[in-house]
Amino acid sequence: MTQADQQKTIGIIGGGQLAQMLASSVHHLGIKCIVLDPNPDCCATNELGKCQQIVAQYDDEQALIKLAQSSDVVTYEFENVPGQGASLIADHSTIHPNPKALSVSQDRLSERAMFAELGIPVPPFAQVDSLDQLNQALEKLGVPAILKARTLGYDGKGQVLISDPSKAANAWETLATVPAILDGFIAFRRELSSIAPRAVDGLSESYPLSENIHRGGILRLSKAPARNVDGAVAEQARSAIQRILEHFDYVGTLAVEFFQLGDGPTATLLANEIAPRVHNTGHWTIEGTKTSQFENHMRAVLGMQLGSTDPIGCSAMINLIGNEPRPGSLGAMPQAHVHLYGKEPRAGRKIGHITLNAPTEQELDAMLERFTRIVG
Ligand code: AMP
């Protein structure tokens, strides 16, 4: 870390909790951050993120140029950054990760094409642009199946589960008749995610796989390192994320979500989607590893060496969705690392997370059991 690094400013498109945690991960390095976000109360500017802000829409050209000119390098915290905005930034500054990864991740069809090109297995799926195509896809893939909007879906939004082919028209209307894909329903054994940072010089590290539990399409719990991961499964994940990192000449932290089918050495991973950014299933790395996904993302985009991704014991991350824990309940859990983002509670909204960390899996399970009993 040189004197010059300490005076650097990183621009971040988006000022939500990911920007807040990105910024706070480099406070100790003396690095400053400036966010572009239309919401003047975005959480990256509160006492945790301490970011400066340009209050503007994501497609405001003058604001994007100002962000580029105020920053040594620009990054982003969400994948729906308009493509033109990313190109504009690239004309005036450096942007990482590669905007090509951004545009691929914005469209589920391009994402599946990228997986296919790289030889990474995916769930059976079909392109759906009309009700006719939906009916044909249902005939081919059977039910249950999941109709997913190609763009702008997150946390289970823009998705409809179809259990009965006669309900196809309803599902198509519910999705607002937008270009979509139909995914065959995968009765997966579990969901895993792989998170890996890659530096400017091409060297990459990877975090241990995390096992993730979703309800209603929203992540509830991640446990890491994932347990009973066969060496062959770990290798499938490692090789898939490595191919994607190299494909995009990627700089920063990348996440890939997988469905695991089967168990043991014959288990296979199907890739569901990528996130070209820090990821909710990696929040445990703040307390659970030597260098968090956030700090490593920032180190990478600034051209610094990556820090170690080695785990410290066993971790569980619980998302706080909709409301805060019962007042006083956390007092009985002094070991809980509580992260409140400073957002107004609202149904379905991620307002914080809690990480539990213990030396062994058994101790972590006991802590989780106590957490569920006391905090809920
Ligand atoms: P996604 O927005 O694609 O990440 O989907 C959100 C969640 O819905 C996933 O984490 C899974 O729990 C579930 N899901 C998505 N696609 C499938 C599928 N093809 N089969 C079964 N569950 C799925």
mmCIF file of C-alpha atoms and ligand atoms in Angstrom:
data_model
loop_
_atom_site.group_PDB
_atom_site.id
_atom_site.type_symbol
_atom_site.label_atom_id
_atom_site.label_comp_id
_atom_site.label_asym_id
_atom_site.label_seq_id
_atom_site.Cartn_x
_atom_site.Cartn_y
_atom_site.Cartn_z
ATOM 1 C CA MET A 1 0.000 0.000 0.000
ATOM 2 C CA THR A 2 1.653 3.182 -1.134
ATOM 3 C CA GLN A 3 0.934 6.796 -0.223
ATOM 4 C CA ALA A 4 -0.540 7.188 -3.722
ATOM 5 C CA ASP A 5 -3.017 4.313 -3.164
ATOM 6 C CA GLN A 6 -4.214 5.978 0.030
ATOM 7 C CA GLN A 7 -5.299 9.076 -1.819
ATOM 8 C CA LYS A 8 -7.332 7.159 -4.363
ATOM 9 C CA THR A 9 -11.048 7.606 -4.906
ATOM 10 C CA ILE A 10 -13.275 4.809 -6.172
ATOM 11 C CA GLY A 11 -16.529 5.736 -7.890
ATOM 12 C CA ILE A 12 -19.432 3.346 -7.368
ATOM 13 C CA ILE A 13 -22.578 3.250 -9.485
ATOM 14 C CA GLY A 14 -25.342 2.543 -6.989
ATOM 15 C CA GLY A 15 -25.449 3.588 -3.350
ATOM 16 C CA GLY A 16 -27.184 0.659 -1.649
ATOM 17 C CA GLN A 17 -25.903 -1.665 1.045
ATOM 18 C CA LEU A 18 -23.348 -3.277 -1.266
ATOM 19 C CA ALA A 19 -21.780 0.131 -1.953
ATOM 20 C CA GLN A 20 -21.926 0.841 1.777
ATOM 21 C CA MET A 21 -20.014 -2.357 2.578
ATOM 22 C CA LEU A 22 -17.588 -1.841 -0.325
ATOM 23 C CA ALA A 23 -16.758 1.627 0.971
ATOM 24 C CA SER A 24 -16.457 0.606 4.614
ATOM 25 C CA SER A 25 -14.150 -2.269 3.637
ATOM 26 C CA VAL A 26 -11.491 0.221 2.542
ATOM 27 C CA HIS A 27 -11.863 2.913 5.218
ATOM 28 C CA HIS A 28 -8.853 1.384 6.974
ATOM 29 C CA LEU A 29 -6.833 1.773 3.764
ATOM 30 C CA GLY A 30 -7.673 5.485 3.593
ATOM 31 C CA ILE A 31 -9.479 5.040 0.267
ATOM 32 C CA LYS A 32 -12.426 7.319 -0.434
ATOM 33 C CA CYS A 33 -15.584 6.494 -2.336
ATOM 34 C CA ILE A 34 -18.144 8.494 -4.246
ATOM 35 C CA VAL A 35 -21.453 6.971 -5.279
ATOM 36 C CA LEU A 36 -23.929 7.834 -8.006
ATOM 37 C CA ASP A 37 -27.474 7.139 -6.859
ATOM 38 C CA PRO A 38 -30.809 8.892 -7.489
ATOM 39 C CA ASN A 39 -31.905 8.454 -3.859
ATOM 40 C CA PRO A 40 -30.566 11.313 -1.683
ATOM 41 C CA ASP A 41 -31.022 9.049 1.384
ATOM 42 C CA CYS A 42 -29.107 6.099 -0.029
ATOM 43 C CA CYS A 43 -27.372 4.057 2.641
ATOM 44 C CA ALA A 44 -23.841 4.319 1.226
ATOM 45 C CA THR A 45 -23.665 7.920 2.438
ATOM 46 C CA ASN A 46 -24.580 7.199 6.075
ATOM 47 C CA GLU A 47 -21.977 6.867 8.835
ATOM 48 C CA LEU A 48 -21.174 3.298 7.796
ATOM 49 C CA GLY A 49 -20.454 3.994 4.129
ATOM 50 C CA LYS A 50 -19.252 7.612 4.515
ATOM 51 C CA CYS A 51 -19.407 8.050 0.749
ATOM 52 C CA GLN A 52 -19.802 11.315 -1.069
ATOM 53 C CA GLN A 53 -22.720 11.256 -3.474
ATOM 54 C CA ILE A 54 -23.757 12.512 -6.856
ATOM 55 C CA VAL A 55 -27.557 12.500 -6.728
ATOM 56 C CA ALA A 56 -28.695 11.630 -10.247
ATOM 57 C CA GLN A 57 -30.350 8.973 -12.354
ATOM 58 C CA TYR A 58 -28.151 6.160 -13.670
ATOM 59 C CA ASP A 59 -28.589 7.353 -17.259
ATOM 60 C CA ASP A 60 -27.729 11.007 -16.540
ATOM 61 C CA GLU A 61 -24.765 11.531 -18.867
ATOM 62 C CA GLN A 62 -23.384 14.633 -17.136
ATOM 63 C CA ALA A 63 -23.541 12.875 -13.768
ATOM 64 C CA LEU A 64 -21.796 9.768 -15.122
ATOM 65 C CA ILE A 65 -19.028 11.910 -16.594
ATOM 66 C CA LYS A 66 -18.701 13.752 -13.277
ATOM 67 C CA LEU A 67 -18.434 10.401 -11.455
ATOM 68 C CA ALA A 68 -15.753 9.228 -13.899
ATOM 69 C CA GLN A 69 -13.802 12.464 -13.568
ATOM 70 C CA SER A 70 -13.984 12.412 -9.755
ATOM 71 C CA SER A 71 -12.680 8.840 -9.501
ATOM 72 C CA ASP A 72 -9.457 6.972 -10.190
ATOM 73 C CA VAL A 73 -11.527 3.950 -11.120
ATOM 74 C CA VAL A 74 -15.264 3.257 -11.278
ATOM 75 C CA THR A 75 -17.083 0.104 -10.271
ATOM 76 C CA TYR A 76 -20.735 -0.815 -9.741
ATOM 77 C CA GLU A 77 -22.796 -2.499 -7.067
ATOM 78 C CA PHE A 78 -25.745 -3.792 -9.116
ATOM 79 C CA GLU A 79 -26.112 -5.337 -12.534
ATOM 80 C CA ASN A 80 -28.824 -3.172 -14.008
ATOM 81 C CA VAL A 81 -26.506 -0.279 -14.802
ATOM 82 C CA PRO A 82 -27.552 0.919 -18.275
ATOM 83 C CA GLY A 83 -25.033 -0.345 -20.856
ATOM 84 C CA GLN A 84 -24.566 3.130 -22.337
ATOM 85 C CA GLY A 85 -23.710 4.493 -18.900
ATOM 86 C CA ALA A 86 -20.930 1.936 -18.520
ATOM 87 C CA SER A 87 -19.512 2.827 -21.970
ATOM 88 C CA LEU A 88 -19.630 6.514 -21.150
ATOM 89 C CA ILE A 89 -17.677 5.904 -17.958
ATOM 90 C CA ALA A 90 -15.150 3.847 -19.949
ATOM 91 C CA ASP A 91 -14.597 6.862 -22.232
ATOM 92 C CA HIS A 92 -13.604 9.041 -19.271
ATOM 93 C CA SER A 93 -12.061 6.691 -16.713
ATOM 94 C CA THR A 94 -11.397 3.019 -16.033
ATOM 95 C CA ILE A 95 -14.361 0.807 -15.194
ATOM 96 C CA HIS A 96 -14.117 -2.632 -13.564
ATOM 97 C CA PRO A 97 -15.470 -5.293 -13.851
ATOM 98 C CA ASN A 98 -15.613 -5.440 -17.641
ATOM 99 C CA PRO A 99 -18.962 -3.955 -18.826
ATOM 100 C CA LYS A 100 -19.315 -7.023 -21.091
ATOM 101 C CA ALA A 101 -19.901 -9.113 -17.952
ATOM 102 C CA LEU A 102 -22.509 -6.556 -16.952
ATOM 103 C CA SER A 103 -24.407 -6.770 -20.233
ATOM 104 C CA VAL A 104 -24.309 -10.592 -20.260
ATOM 105 C CA SER A 105 -25.636 -10.739 -16.699
ATOM 106 C CA GLN A 106 -28.461 -8.336 -17.590
ATOM 107 C CA ASP A 107 -30.050 -10.854 -19.930
ATOM 108 C CA ARG A 108 -30.730 -14.409 -18.793
ATOM 109 C CA LEU A 109 -30.577 -15.641 -22.393
ATOM 110 C CA SER A 110 -27.112 -14.167 -23.057
ATOM 111 C CA GLU A 111 -26.014 -15.523 -19.703
ATOM 112 C CA ARG A 112 -27.102 -19.049 -20.639
ATOM 113 C CA ALA A 113 -25.380 -18.643 -24.044
ATOM 114 C CA MET A 114 -22.169 -17.633 -22.255
ATOM 115 C CA PHE A 115 -22.358 -20.696 -19.974
ATOM 116 C CA ALA A 116 -22.882 -22.901 -23.053
ATOM 117 C CA GLU A 117 -19.934 -21.316 -24.868
ATOM 118 C CA LEU A 118 -17.729 -22.056 -21.865
ATOM 119 C CA GLY A 119 -19.007 -25.639 -21.524
ATOM 120 C CA ILE A 120 -20.695 -24.993 -18.153
ATOM 121 C CA PRO A 121 -23.851 -27.113 -17.612
ATOM 122 C CA VAL A 122 -27.145 -25.258 -17.026
ATOM 123 C CA PRO A 123 -30.761 -26.248 -16.255
ATOM 124 C CA PRO A 124 -32.831 -27.227 -19.308
ATOM 125 C CA PHE A 125 -34.423 -24.054 -20.662
ATOM 126 C CA ALA A 126 -36.094 -22.501 -23.693
ATOM 127 C CA GLN A 127 -36.411 -18.996 -25.063
ATOM 128 C CA VAL A 128 -39.956 -17.618 -24.732
ATOM 129 C CA ASP A 129 -41.098 -14.508 -26.607
ATOM 130 C CA SER A 130 -44.799 -15.295 -26.982
ATOM 131 C CA LEU A 131 -47.591 -17.363 -25.468
ATOM 132 C CA ASP A 132 -47.230 -19.845 -28.352
ATOM 133 C CA GLN A 133 -43.560 -20.321 -27.572
ATOM 134 C CA LEU A 134 -44.413 -20.720 -23.892
ATOM 135 C CA ASN A 135 -46.851 -23.530 -24.706
ATOM 136 C CA GLN A 136 -44.237 -25.243 -26.903
ATOM 137 C CA ALA A 137 -41.597 -24.851 -24.184
ATOM 138 C CA LEU A 138 -43.955 -26.354 -21.593
ATOM 139 C CA GLU A 139 -44.526 -29.335 -23.854
ATOM 140 C CA LYS A 140 -40.796 -29.814 -24.205
ATOM 141 C CA LEU A 141 -39.731 -29.199 -20.584
ATOM 142 C CA GLY A 142 -42.859 -30.343 -18.713
ATOM 143 C CA VAL A 143 -44.108 -28.970 -15.404
ATOM 144 C CA PRO A 144 -43.268 -27.672 -12.923
ATOM 145 C CA ALA A 145 -41.290 -25.024 -14.747
ATOM 146 C CA ILE A 146 -40.295 -21.458 -13.984
ATOM 147 C CA LEU A 147 -40.972 -18.612 -16.363
ATOM 148 C CA LYS A 148 -38.313 -15.929 -15.848
ATOM 149 C CA ALA A 149 -38.179 -12.459 -17.385
ATOM 150 C CA ARG A 150 -34.912 -12.149 -19.293
ATOM 151 C CA THR A 151 -34.106 -8.758 -17.775
ATOM 152 C CA LEU A 152 -34.531 -6.817 -14.532
ATOM 153 C CA GLY A 153 -35.382 -9.782 -12.303
ATOM 154 C CA TYR A 154 -33.967 -10.025 -8.789
ATOM 155 C CA ASP A 155 -34.879 -11.664 -5.476
ATOM 156 C CA GLY A 156 -37.457 -13.866 -7.205
ATOM 157 C CA LYS A 157 -39.145 -10.891 -8.911
ATOM 158 C CA GLY A 158 -39.985 -11.361 -12.577
ATOM 159 C CA GLN A 159 -40.548 -15.121 -12.083
ATOM 160 C CA VAL A 160 -43.653 -17.285 -12.194
ATOM 161 C CA LEU A 161 -43.820 -20.953 -11.235
ATOM 162 C CA ILE A 162 -46.027 -22.924 -13.633
ATOM 163 C CA SER A 163 -47.368 -26.177 -12.212
ATOM 164 C CA ASP A 164 -50.206 -26.705 -14.653
ATOM 165 C CA PRO A 165 -49.806 -26.192 -18.440
ATOM 166 C CA SER A 166 -53.370 -24.859 -18.653
ATOM 167 C CA LYS A 167 -52.213 -21.845 -16.576
ATOM 168 C CA ALA A 168 -49.670 -20.786 -19.230
ATOM 169 C CA ALA A 169 -51.682 -17.767 -20.369
ATOM 170 C CA ASN A 170 -52.022 -16.540 -16.761
ATOM 171 C CA ALA A 171 -48.300 -16.879 -16.193
ATOM 172 C CA TRP A 172 -47.525 -15.057 -19.430
ATOM 173 C CA GLU A 173 -49.844 -12.176 -18.424
ATOM 174 C CA THR A 174 -48.411 -12.079 -14.879
ATOM 175 C CA LEU A 175 -44.963 -11.620 -16.309
ATOM 176 C CA ALA A 176 -46.393 -8.733 -18.383
ATOM 177 C CA THR A 177 -45.636 -10.541 -21.669
ATOM 178 C CA VAL A 178 -41.945 -9.612 -21.703
ATOM 179 C CA PRO A 179 -39.147 -11.642 -23.357
ATOM 180 C CA ALA A 180 -38.423 -14.549 -21.051
ATOM 181 C CA ILE A 181 -36.906 -17.967 -20.637
ATOM 182 C CA LEU A 182 -38.641 -21.044 -19.312
ATOM 183 C CA ASP A 183 -36.519 -23.079 -16.929
ATOM 184 C CA GLY A 184 -37.238 -26.715 -16.226
ATOM 185 C CA PHE A 185 -37.758 -27.023 -12.469
ATOM 186 C CA ILE A 186 -34.640 -28.465 -10.846
ATOM 187 C CA ALA A 187 -35.221 -30.640 -7.792
ATOM 188 C CA PHE A 188 -31.792 -29.704 -6.552
ATOM 189 C CA ARG A 189 -30.085 -31.271 -3.566
ATOM 190 C CA ARG A 190 -28.946 -27.793 -2.521
ATOM 191 C CA GLU A 191 -27.880 -24.370 -3.784
ATOM 192 C CA LEU A 192 -24.226 -23.393 -3.705
ATOM 193 C CA SER A 193 -22.456 -20.249 -4.734
ATOM 194 C CA SER A 194 -18.902 -19.603 -5.683
ATOM 195 C CA ILE A 195 -17.296 -16.209 -5.195
ATOM 196 C CA ALA A 196 -13.927 -15.287 -6.609
ATOM 197 C CA PRO A 197 -11.957 -12.060 -6.955
ATOM 198 C CA ARG A 198 -9.507 -11.563 -9.831
ATOM 199 C CA ALA A 199 -6.791 -8.924 -9.881
ATOM 200 C CA VAL A 200 -5.645 -6.715 -12.759
ATOM 201 C CA ASP A 201 -2.623 -8.988 -13.340
ATOM 202 C CA GLY A 202 -4.965 -11.983 -13.855
ATOM 203 C CA LEU A 203 -4.227 -13.678 -10.531
ATOM 204 C CA SER A 204 -7.361 -14.912 -8.836
ATOM 205 C CA GLU A 205 -8.379 -16.320 -5.467
ATOM 206 C CA SER A 206 -11.597 -18.042 -4.505
ATOM 207 C CA TYR A 207 -13.655 -18.219 -1.349
ATOM 208 C CA PRO A 208 -14.902 -21.542 -0.027
ATOM 209 C CA LEU A 209 -18.296 -22.463 -1.492
ATOM 210 C CA SER A 210 -21.304 -21.196 0.396
ATOM 211 C CA GLU A 211 -24.539 -23.192 0.830
ATOM 212 C CA ASN A 212 -27.589 -20.988 0.419
ATOM 213 C CA ILE A 213 -31.213 -21.289 1.429
ATOM 214 C CA HIS A 214 -33.816 -19.198 -0.399
ATOM 215 C CA ARG A 215 -37.500 -18.796 0.391
ATOM 216 C CA GLY A 216 -39.851 -17.028 -1.981
ATOM 217 C CA GLY A 217 -36.890 -16.399 -4.283
ATOM 218 C CA ILE A 218 -35.094 -14.380 -1.551
ATOM 219 C CA LEU A 219 -31.877 -15.494 0.112
ATOM 220 C CA ARG A 220 -32.478 -16.240 3.808
ATOM 221 C CA LEU A 221 -29.378 -18.068 5.037
ATOM 222 C CA SER A 222 -25.868 -18.829 3.807
ATOM 223 C CA LYS A 223 -23.525 -21.261 5.522
ATOM 224 C CA ALA A 224 -19.853 -21.359 4.675
ATOM 225 C CA PRO A 225 -17.647 -23.165 4.074
ATOM 226 C CA ALA A 226 -20.380 -25.428 2.625
ATOM 227 C CA ARG A 227 -20.273 -28.861 4.228
ATOM 228 C CA ASN A 228 -19.585 -32.248 2.675
ATOM 229 C CA VAL A 229 -18.436 -30.798 -0.601
ATOM 230 C CA ASP A 230 -16.924 -33.589 -2.627
ATOM 231 C CA GLY A 231 -13.588 -32.747 -4.237
ATOM 232 C CA ALA A 232 -15.106 -33.282 -7.695
ATOM 233 C CA VAL A 233 -17.898 -30.789 -6.967
ATOM 234 C CA ALA A 234 -15.457 -28.211 -5.639
ATOM 235 C CA GLU A 235 -13.432 -28.666 -8.830
ATOM 236 C CA GLN A 236 -16.510 -28.180 -11.056
ATOM 237 C CA ALA A 237 -17.243 -24.884 -9.303
ATOM 238 C CA ARG A 238 -13.621 -23.742 -9.354
ATOM 239 C CA SER A 239 -13.183 -24.536 -13.011
ATOM 240 C CA ALA A 240 -16.495 -22.874 -14.021
ATOM 241 C CA ILE A 241 -15.789 -19.589 -12.229
ATOM 242 C CA GLN A 242 -12.210 -19.566 -13.495
ATOM 243 C CA ARG A 243 -13.406 -19.906 -17.096
ATOM 244 C CA ILE A 244 -15.851 -17.019 -16.627
ATOM 245 C CA LEU A 245 -13.203 -14.799 -15.009
ATOM 246 C CA GLU A 246 -10.858 -15.421 -17.899
ATOM 247 C CA HIS A 247 -13.560 -15.087 -20.544
ATOM 248 C CA PHE A 248 -14.237 -11.501 -19.461
ATOM 249 C CA ASP A 249 -10.654 -10.687 -18.475
ATOM 250 C CA TYR A 250 -12.505 -9.902 -15.302
ATOM 251 C CA VAL A 251 -11.253 -7.569 -12.572
ATOM 252 C CA GLY A 252 -13.068 -7.565 -9.222
ATOM 253 C CA THR A 253 -15.316 -9.993 -7.364
ATOM 254 C CA LEU A 254 -17.581 -12.349 -9.328
ATOM 255 C CA ALA A 255 -20.313 -14.637 -7.997
ATOM 256 C CA VAL A 256 -21.812 -17.718 -9.660
ATOM 257 C CA GLU A 257 -24.925 -19.445 -8.316
ATOM 258 C CA PHE A 258 -25.249 -23.205 -8.803
ATOM 259 C CA PHE A 259 -27.795 -25.940 -8.216
ATOM 260 C CA GLN A 260 -26.234 -29.166 -6.947
ATOM 261 C CA LEU A 261 -27.793 -32.360 -8.271
ATOM 262 C CA GLY A 262 -27.081 -35.603 -6.457
ATOM 263 C CA ASP A 263 -24.463 -36.283 -3.809
ATOM 264 C CA GLY A 264 -20.907 -37.491 -3.494
ATOM 265 C CA PRO A 265 -18.388 -37.736 -6.339
ATOM 266 C CA THR A 266 -21.096 -38.128 -9.009
ATOM 267 C CA ALA A 267 -22.888 -34.898 -8.008
ATOM 268 C CA THR A 268 -23.117 -32.274 -10.718
ATOM 269 C CA LEU A 269 -23.455 -28.523 -10.623
ATOM 270 C CA LEU A 270 -25.767 -26.579 -12.924
ATOM 271 C CA ALA A 271 -25.017 -22.871 -13.221
ATOM 272 C CA ASN A 272 -28.085 -20.677 -12.735
ATOM 273 C CA GLU A 273 -26.701 -17.171 -12.939
ATOM 274 C CA ILE A 274 -23.746 -14.868 -12.413
ATOM 275 C CA ALA A 275 -23.467 -11.585 -10.567
ATOM 276 C CA PRO A 276 -20.597 -9.382 -11.761
ATOM 277 C CA ARG A 277 -20.252 -7.808 -8.333
ATOM 278 C CA VAL A 278 -20.060 -8.587 -4.653
ATOM 279 C CA HIS A 279 -22.878 -10.898 -3.650
ATOM 280 C CA ASN A 280 -25.266 -11.438 -0.754
ATOM 281 C CA THR A 281 -24.056 -15.037 -0.372
ATOM 282 C CA GLY A 282 -20.584 -13.633 0.351
ATOM 283 C CA HIS A 283 -21.488 -11.290 3.215
ATOM 284 C CA TRP A 284 -20.193 -13.888 5.669
ATOM 285 C CA THR A 285 -16.664 -13.162 4.381
ATOM 286 C CA ILE A 286 -16.560 -9.919 6.421
ATOM 287 C CA GLU A 287 -16.057 -11.812 9.677
ATOM 288 C CA GLY A 288 -15.517 -15.275 8.223
ATOM 289 C CA THR A 289 -12.366 -14.786 6.138
ATOM 290 C CA LYS A 290 -9.099 -12.927 6.328
ATOM 291 C CA THR A 291 -10.058 -10.523 3.514
ATOM 292 C CA SER A 292 -13.714 -9.953 2.691
ATOM 293 C CA GLN A 293 -15.248 -10.129 -0.781
ATOM 294 C CA PHE A 294 -15.734 -6.347 -0.485
ATOM 295 C CA GLU A 295 -12.138 -5.463 0.307
ATOM 296 C CA ASN A 296 -10.865 -7.857 -2.349
ATOM 297 C CA HIS A 297 -13.184 -6.297 -4.932
ATOM 298 C CA MET A 298 -11.833 -2.850 -4.092
ATOM 299 C CA ARG A 299 -8.231 -4.071 -4.014
ATOM 300 C CA ALA A 300 -8.711 -5.644 -7.441
ATOM 301 C CA VAL A 301 -10.296 -2.628 -9.129
ATOM 302 C CA LEU A 302 -7.564 -0.372 -7.723
ATOM 303 C CA GLY A 303 -4.865 -2.659 -9.158
ATOM 304 C CA MET A 304 -3.704 -3.826 -5.726
ATOM 305 C CA GLN A 305 -2.776 -7.400 -4.779
ATOM 306 C CA LEU A 306 -5.602 -9.528 -3.424
ATOM 307 C CA GLY A 307 -5.764 -10.489 0.242
ATOM 308 C CA SER A 308 -6.180 -14.039 1.511
ATOM 309 C CA THR A 309 -9.597 -15.669 1.058
ATOM 310 C CA ASP A 310 -8.904 -18.313 3.722
ATOM 311 C CA PRO A 311 -11.844 -18.927 6.045
ATOM 312 C CA ILE A 312 -11.720 -18.237 9.761
ATOM 313 C CA GLY A 313 -13.748 -21.056 11.320
ATOM 314 C CA CYS A 314 -17.340 -21.640 10.193
ATOM 315 C CA SER A 315 -19.883 -18.943 9.400
ATOM 316 C CA ALA A 316 -23.606 -18.494 8.933
ATOM 317 C CA MET A 317 -25.168 -15.351 7.500
ATOM 318 C CA ILE A 318 -28.825 -14.615 8.165
ATOM 319 C CA ASN A 319 -30.545 -11.906 6.124
ATOM 320 C CA LEU A 320 -32.817 -9.495 7.983
ATOM 321 C CA ILE A 321 -35.788 -9.145 5.682
ATOM 322 C CA GLY A 322 -38.626 -6.691 6.238
ATOM 323 C CA ASN A 323 -37.916 -5.852 9.863
ATOM 324 C CA GLU A 324 -35.249 -5.755 12.541
ATOM 325 C CA PRO A 325 -34.924 -8.506 15.174
ATOM 326 C CA ARG A 326 -37.213 -8.213 18.209
ATOM 327 C CA PRO A 327 -35.924 -5.389 20.447
ATOM 328 C CA GLY A 328 -33.602 -6.777 23.109
ATOM 329 C CA SER A 329 -33.373 -10.248 21.569
ATOM 330 C CA LEU A 330 -29.853 -9.743 20.274
ATOM 331 C CA GLY A 331 -28.614 -8.885 23.762
ATOM 332 C CA ALA A 332 -28.683 -12.628 24.454
ATOM 333 C CA MET A 333 -26.483 -13.292 21.401
ATOM 334 C CA PRO A 334 -23.335 -11.245 22.090
ATOM 335 C CA GLN A 335 -21.410 -13.237 19.467
ATOM 336 C CA ALA A 336 -23.707 -12.107 16.650
ATOM 337 C CA HIS A 337 -22.179 -9.633 14.214
ATOM 338 C CA VAL A 338 -25.080 -7.360 13.356
ATOM 339 C CA HIS A 339 -25.051 -5.265 10.185
ATOM 340 C CA LEU A 340 -27.966 -2.833 9.840
ATOM 341 C CA TYR A 341 -27.811 -0.909 6.592
ATOM 342 C CA GLY A 342 -29.861 2.087 7.776
ATOM 343 C CA LYS A 343 -32.769 1.389 5.424
ATOM 344 C CA GLU A 344 -36.449 1.892 6.259
ATOM 345 C CA PRO A 345 -38.017 -1.490 7.101
ATOM 346 C CA ARG A 346 -40.459 -2.622 4.420
ATOM 347 C CA ALA A 347 -41.940 -6.024 3.560
ATOM 348 C CA GLY A 348 -39.509 -8.124 1.511
ATOM 349 C CA ARG A 349 -36.682 -5.566 1.813
ATOM 350 C CA LYS A 350 -33.205 -6.606 2.932
ATOM 351 C CA ILE A 351 -32.456 -4.186 5.770
ATOM 352 C CA GLY A 352 -29.432 -5.898 7.263
ATOM 353 C CA HIS A 353 -27.749 -9.195 7.994
ATOM 354 C CA ILE A 354 -26.258 -11.020 10.921
ATOM 355 C CA THR A 355 -23.193 -13.229 10.802
ATOM 356 C CA LEU A 356 -22.436 -15.950 13.320
ATOM 357 C CA ASN A 357 -18.944 -17.361 13.416
ATOM 358 C CA ALA A 358 -17.636 -20.327 15.387
ATOM 359 C CA PRO A 359 -14.504 -22.491 15.452
ATOM 360 C CA THR A 360 -16.341 -25.695 14.485
ATOM 361 C CA GLU A 361 -19.475 -26.768 12.588
ATOM 362 C CA GLN A 362 -20.961 -28.206 15.792
ATOM 363 C CA GLU A 363 -20.500 -24.949 17.673
ATOM 364 C CA LEU A 364 -21.936 -22.996 14.765
ATOM 365 C CA ASP A 365 -25.007 -25.259 14.640
ATOM 366 C CA ALA A 366 -25.551 -24.784 18.376
ATOM 367 C CA MET A 367 -25.266 -21.012 17.914
ATOM 368 C CA LEU A 368 -27.714 -21.076 14.991
ATOM 369 C CA GLU A 369 -30.183 -23.139 16.974
ATOM 370 C CA ARG A 370 -29.974 -20.638 19.849
ATOM 371 C CA PHE A 371 -30.322 -17.760 17.389
ATOM 372 C CA THR A 372 -33.487 -19.227 15.891
ATOM 373 C CA ARG A 373 -34.945 -19.780 19.362
ATOM 374 C CA ILE A 374 -34.132 -16.347 20.753
ATOM 375 C CA VAL A 375 -34.141 -14.004 17.807
ATOM 376 C CA GLY A 376 -36.485 -15.861 15.440
HETATM 377 P P1 AMP B 1 -32.891 -16.683 -9.704
HETATM 378 O O1 AMP B 1 -33.505 -15.320 -9.760
HETATM 379 O O2 AMP B 1 -32.775 -17.344 -11.024
HETATM 380 O O3 AMP B 1 -31.597 -16.661 -8.920
HETATM 381 O O4 AMP B 1 -33.880 -17.575 -8.830
HETATM 382 C C1 AMP B 1 -34.135 -17.318 -7.450
HETATM 383 C C2 AMP B 1 -34.302 -18.633 -6.730
HETATM 384 O O5 AMP B 1 -35.405 -19.369 -7.314
HETATM 385 C C3 AMP B 1 -33.124 -19.587 -6.858
HETATM 386 O O6 AMP B 1 -32.121 -19.272 -5.924
HETATM 387 C C4 AMP B 1 -33.783 -20.926 -6.605
HETATM 388 O O7 AMP B 1 -34.034 -21.112 -5.230
HETATM 389 C C5 AMP B 1 -35.112 -20.769 -7.323
HETATM 390 N N1 AMP B 1 -34.968 -21.240 -8.723
HETATM 391 C C6 AMP B 1 -34.577 -20.510 -9.797
HETATM 392 N N2 AMP B 1 -34.527 -21.256 -10.916
HETATM 393 C C7 AMP B 1 -34.886 -22.506 -10.561
HETATM 394 C C8 AMP B 1 -35.043 -23.744 -11.270
HETATM 395 N N3 AMP B 1 -34.807 -23.835 -12.582
HETATM 396 N N4 AMP B 1 -35.430 -24.836 -10.553
HETATM 397 C C9 AMP B 1 -35.699 -24.762 -9.229
HETATM 398 N N5 AMP B 1 -35.582 -23.618 -8.515
HETATM 399 C C10 AMP B 1 -35.176 -22.496 -9.153
#
